[in-house]
Every structure is written in structure tokens, then in C-alpha cells.
Amino acid sequence: MTNEEYNQISIPYQVLTKRFDHNQNYYFDNFYKCYNPKHYIVKDENLETLKKFENLTPRDIYTKEHILAHPYGDKYLDSKLVVIEEKRICILSELGQVFLYLLVSKFENGINQFLELVEQLQTEFPGLIRTKEDEKVVVMGNYLFDDLNYRFEQIENYDLIFHLFGKTNSGLLMQDWNKNIEIHKTKIKGLLDTLKIFDFSKVEL
């Protein structure tokens, strides 16, 4: 995946999943967040990305097994992911999270490699790498993380995975107050597990 292809999805993901927005530029209408067409998230290259989802519905992106196991209702399942009108552009509220899983699907091999390396490093450096929160989070010094960067760089799409984990809203890789790197290993595994409910075969980017 190129940087351009990554940004095409990661920018809408970050804006649509922003938890605290002091200048809320949308309103809710049924299943949707609706924006003024002049808002940057629904303009220019972002609009071009959204257009690729306007003919898709939740029924198109969830697996049949997932749909059968959850009582969504036909109204929701047949709602367009994006509705483009003259005076507003409406985006299904969950689409921001869907974009996250779309990226995870692109990086699945690399993410598995990342998790394997983290577990390997835990074995190699038991005194320097620890866990907390019932082993859900792996913690290592920033200096050690930097020293081991050459090993992480061998991972497929690592630069983009690092950005997704550490520079977006995902909160999967962070630096704490003591300048330790925290890797939320259990949450990352959870992303891969949840990915199983999606079928992105109809998504064309």
C-alpha cells in the first residue's frame, strides 16, 4: 500500500472517529452524521473516497454469518454507507470504524508479524520488557524501542502500521509519562478477531 492509498482511508478514519470535537460540524439524522458540503472531510480528495462507498450498504461489507447473528433490521442493512445530496453529505455513523478495519485488512500480514515480533522480544528481553493490565499491554523503554527499530522495519508495511497504531486515534501504541512505549497487544489482537465479521470484496479503492 502506498502512502497516498493509506491517506485516502486514514484521514477520513481519523476525522470520523474523533472523540472530542470542540467544533462539531455535523448533525445526526437517523443512522447518519450529516455534514455541510463545504466541510473538508466531504470535499476534494475526501469526497472522491466517500463516493466509492455511496453505492454500498452494511449488507455489502458484513459477512452473512455476522448479519444472521445480529438483529440489525433491513432498514439499517439496506442504508447506503454514504448519501450525497446538494445541501448535505451524510455518512453512516459507523463508517469511521469501518475505515479502520479496512486498513487492518490491508495490513493483516504485517500486523501478525508485528505481534509475533513483540512476543519474541518479550522472551529475549524479560528484564527490559514488562506487561501490565493482566498482560494486555506490553511496556518497554523508549530507548529500547528505538534500538530495536531495525527489527520492526522488517515488517511488511511497517511505516504505515506504525502510523496507524501510534499517530492516529487508535491508541494502540503510545508513550506514557515516563517515556515508556506501551503496545496494546490485546487490543491489536482484538482488531484481527473483529476483522472476521467484515467482507471487503465489494470495496474498490
Short mmCIF file of C-alpha atoms in Angstrom, two decimals:
data_model
loop_
_atom_site.label_atom_id
_atom_site.label_comp_id
_atom_site.label_asym_id
_atom_site.label_seq_id
_atom_site.Cartn_x
_atom_site.Cartn_y
_atom_site.Cartn_z
CA MET A 1 0.00 0.00 0.00
CA THR A 2 1.37 3.42 -0.94
CA ASN A 3 1.26 6.48 1.33
CA GLU A 4 -1.34 8.02 -0.96
CA GLU A 5 -3.58 4.97 -0.76
CA TYR A 6 -3.15 4.90 3.02
CA ASN A 7 -4.05 8.57 3.44
CA GLN A 8 -7.11 8.05 1.29
CA ILE A 9 -8.58 5.93 4.09
CA SER A 10 -6.71 7.02 7.22
CA ILE A 11 -7.68 10.70 7.02
CA PRO A 12 -11.44 10.02 6.89
CA TYR A 13 -10.97 7.38 9.59
CA GLN A 14 -9.32 9.88 11.93
CA VAL A 15 -11.82 12.69 11.35
CA LEU A 16 -14.91 10.48 11.54
CA THR A 17 -13.78 8.79 14.78
CA LYS A 18 -12.62 11.93 16.56
CA ARG A 19 -13.94 11.54 20.10
CA PHE A 20 -13.79 15.16 21.22
CA ASP A 21 -14.57 17.74 18.58
CA HIS A 22 -14.98 21.22 20.01
CA ASN A 23 -16.36 22.44 16.68
CA GLN A 24 -18.91 19.80 15.83
CA ASN A 25 -19.62 20.27 12.16
CA TYR A 26 -22.30 17.64 11.71
CA TYR A 27 -25.73 16.68 12.97
CA PHE A 28 -27.34 13.29 13.35
CA ASP A 29 -30.15 12.11 11.12
CA ASN A 30 -31.26 8.55 11.80
CA PHE A 31 -28.19 6.32 11.16
CA TYR A 32 -26.12 9.17 9.74
CA LYS A 33 -23.78 12.01 10.55
CA CYS A 34 -24.61 14.78 8.07
CA TYR A 35 -22.11 17.44 7.03
CA ASN A 36 -22.26 20.70 5.13
CA PRO A 37 -20.73 20.03 1.69
CA LYS A 38 -18.13 22.72 2.42
CA HIS A 39 -16.64 20.77 5.35
CA TYR A 40 -13.17 19.50 4.47
CA ILE A 41 -13.94 15.87 5.29
CA VAL A 42 -16.52 15.79 2.49
CA LYS A 43 -14.59 17.87 -0.06
CA ASP A 44 -11.97 17.28 -2.74
CA GLU A 45 -10.00 14.04 -2.37
CA ASN A 46 -12.00 13.02 0.71
CA LEU A 47 -15.21 13.32 -1.30
CA GLU A 48 -13.69 11.14 -4.01
CA THR A 49 -13.02 8.48 -1.38
CA LEU A 50 -16.54 8.73 0.02
CA LYS A 51 -18.06 8.39 -3.45
CA LYS A 52 -16.61 4.90 -3.63
CA PHE A 53 -18.92 3.92 -0.76
CA GLU A 54 -22.15 5.61 -1.84
CA ASN A 55 -23.45 2.51 -3.62
CA LEU A 56 -22.56 0.15 -0.78
CA THR A 57 -24.67 -0.79 2.24
CA PRO A 58 -23.85 -2.55 5.53
CA ARG A 59 -25.15 -5.71 3.87
CA ASP A 60 -22.27 -5.39 1.38
CA ILE A 61 -19.46 -5.14 3.94
CA TYR A 62 -20.52 -7.53 6.72
CA THR A 63 -20.31 -11.29 6.35
CA LYS A 64 -23.55 -13.22 6.01
CA GLU A 65 -22.74 -15.06 9.23
CA HIS A 66 -22.41 -11.80 11.14
CA ILE A 67 -25.66 -10.43 9.74
CA LEU A 68 -27.56 -13.59 10.64
CA ALA A 69 -26.18 -13.48 14.18
CA HIS A 70 -27.22 -9.85 14.83
CA PRO A 71 -30.72 -8.35 14.54
CA TYR A 72 -29.80 -5.20 12.64
CA GLY A 73 -33.01 -4.93 10.67
CA ASP A 74 -33.42 -4.43 6.93
CA LYS A 75 -33.72 -0.65 7.16
CA TYR A 76 -30.20 -0.38 8.54
CA LEU A 77 -28.70 -3.13 6.40
CA ASP A 78 -30.04 -1.55 3.20
CA SER A 79 -28.97 2.01 4.09
CA LYS A 80 -26.29 3.47 1.86
CA LEU A 81 -22.94 4.00 3.60
CA VAL A 82 -22.74 7.49 2.09
CA VAL A 83 -25.57 9.70 0.82
CA ILE A 84 -24.51 12.69 -1.30
CA GLU A 85 -27.06 15.47 -1.68
CA GLU A 86 -26.83 19.06 -2.86
CA LYS A 87 -27.06 20.63 0.61
CA ARG A 88 -25.56 17.90 2.76
CA ILE A 89 -23.46 14.79 2.68
CA CYS A 90 -24.47 12.07 5.13
CA ILE A 91 -22.16 9.31 6.30
CA LEU A 92 -23.28 6.22 8.18
CA SER A 93 -22.15 6.75 11.78
CA GLU A 94 -20.11 3.53 11.87
CA LEU A 95 -18.19 4.24 8.67
CA GLY A 96 -15.23 5.73 10.53
CA GLN A 97 -14.67 2.44 12.36
CA VAL A 98 -15.24 0.54 9.13
CA PHE A 99 -12.36 2.52 7.63
CA LEU A 100 -10.15 1.35 10.50
CA TYR A 101 -10.94 -2.29 9.75
CA LEU A 102 -10.45 -1.71 6.05
CA LEU A 103 -6.89 -0.59 6.85
CA VAL A 104 -6.42 -3.55 9.18
CA SER A 105 -7.48 -5.86 6.34
CA LYS A 106 -4.80 -4.33 4.12
CA PHE A 107 -2.16 -4.74 6.83
CA GLU A 108 -3.22 -8.11 8.23
CA ASN A 109 0.04 -9.89 7.38
CA GLY A 110 2.17 -7.08 8.76
CA ILE A 111 0.12 -6.82 11.95
CA ASN A 112 0.55 -10.53 12.58
CA GLN A 113 4.29 -10.11 12.03
CA PHE A 114 4.25 -7.19 14.48
CA LEU A 115 2.56 -9.27 17.18
CA GLU A 116 4.94 -12.17 16.62
CA LEU A 117 7.95 -9.89 16.97
CA VAL A 118 6.60 -8.29 20.15
CA GLU A 119 6.15 -11.72 21.72
CA GLN A 120 9.62 -12.75 20.59
CA LEU A 121 11.14 -9.62 22.13
CA GLN A 122 9.33 -10.30 25.40
CA THR A 123 11.17 -13.62 25.54
CA GLU A 124 14.52 -12.09 24.58
CA PHE A 125 14.40 -9.12 26.97
CA PRO A 126 12.46 -10.29 30.05
CA GLY A 127 14.13 -7.74 32.31
CA LEU A 128 13.61 -4.79 29.99
CA ILE A 129 10.15 -5.53 28.62
CA ARG A 130 7.26 -5.97 31.03
CA THR A 131 3.49 -6.18 30.87
CA LYS A 132 0.65 -4.54 32.76
CA GLU A 133 -3.15 -4.70 32.91
CA ASP A 134 -3.13 -8.52 33.14
CA GLU A 135 -0.60 -8.76 30.30
CA LYS A 136 -2.85 -6.82 27.93
CA VAL A 137 -0.23 -4.09 27.47
CA VAL A 138 3.48 -4.56 26.69
CA VAL A 139 5.79 -1.85 28.04
CA MET A 140 9.37 -1.08 27.06
CA GLY A 141 11.65 1.91 27.37
CA ASN A 142 11.64 4.38 24.52
CA TYR A 143 15.40 3.88 24.11
CA LEU A 144 14.94 0.11 23.71
CA PHE A 145 12.13 0.57 21.20
CA ASP A 146 14.40 2.85 19.17
CA ASP A 147 17.29 0.37 19.39
CA LEU A 148 15.02 -2.41 18.12
CA ASN A 149 13.53 -0.33 15.35
CA TYR A 150 15.63 -2.09 12.71
CA ARG A 151 13.80 -5.32 13.53
CA PHE A 152 10.38 -3.70 13.33
CA GLU A 153 11.33 -2.21 9.98
CA GLN A 154 11.50 -5.71 8.51
CA ILE A 155 7.73 -5.98 8.94
CA GLU A 156 5.56 -5.65 5.84
CA ASN A 157 4.09 -2.09 5.62
CA TYR A 158 5.64 -1.24 8.99
CA ASP A 159 5.82 2.52 8.43
CA LEU A 160 2.09 2.66 7.77
CA ILE A 161 1.25 0.24 10.58
CA PHE A 162 3.32 2.34 12.98
CA HIS A 163 1.42 5.45 11.89
CA LEU A 164 -1.94 3.70 12.28
CA PHE A 165 -1.05 2.39 15.74
CA GLY A 166 0.87 5.37 17.06
CA LYS A 167 -0.18 8.52 15.23
CA THR A 168 -3.96 8.19 14.81
CA ASN A 169 -7.00 7.83 17.08
CA SER A 170 -6.42 4.09 17.52
CA GLY A 171 -4.42 4.43 20.77
CA LEU A 172 -2.69 1.12 20.16
CA LEU A 173 0.89 2.32 20.57
CA MET A 174 1.57 5.22 22.93
CA GLN A 175 4.24 6.85 25.07
CA ASP A 176 3.45 7.17 28.77
CA TRP A 177 4.52 9.91 31.20
CA ASN A 178 7.76 8.05 31.92
CA LYS A 179 8.68 7.91 28.23
CA ASN A 180 7.92 4.21 28.01
CA ILE A 181 6.34 2.78 24.89
CA GLU A 182 3.06 0.98 25.53
CA ILE A 183 1.89 -1.57 22.98
CA HIS A 184 -1.75 -2.57 23.49
CA LYS A 185 -1.26 -6.13 22.35
CA THR A 186 -4.67 -7.48 23.37
CA LYS A 187 -6.49 -4.66 21.55
CA ILE A 188 -4.43 -5.30 18.43
CA LYS A 189 -5.34 -8.99 18.56
CA GLY A 190 -8.95 -7.90 19.04
CA LEU A 191 -8.81 -5.93 15.79
CA LEU A 192 -7.76 -9.04 13.91
CA ASP A 193 -10.52 -11.06 15.56
CA THR A 194 -13.18 -8.47 14.74
CA LEU A 195 -11.92 -8.25 11.16
CA LYS A 196 -13.59 -11.64 10.63
CA ILE A 197 -17.04 -10.03 10.58
CA PHE A 198 -16.19 -7.96 7.50
CA ASP A 199 -16.15 -8.81 3.82
CA PHE A 200 -14.49 -6.03 1.83
CA SER A 201 -14.57 -7.82 -1.52
CA LYS A 202 -17.02 -5.25 -2.94
CA VAL A 203 -14.94 -2.24 -1.86
CA GLU A 204 -12.98 -0.76 -4.77
CA LEU A 205 -10.33 1.83 -3.96
#
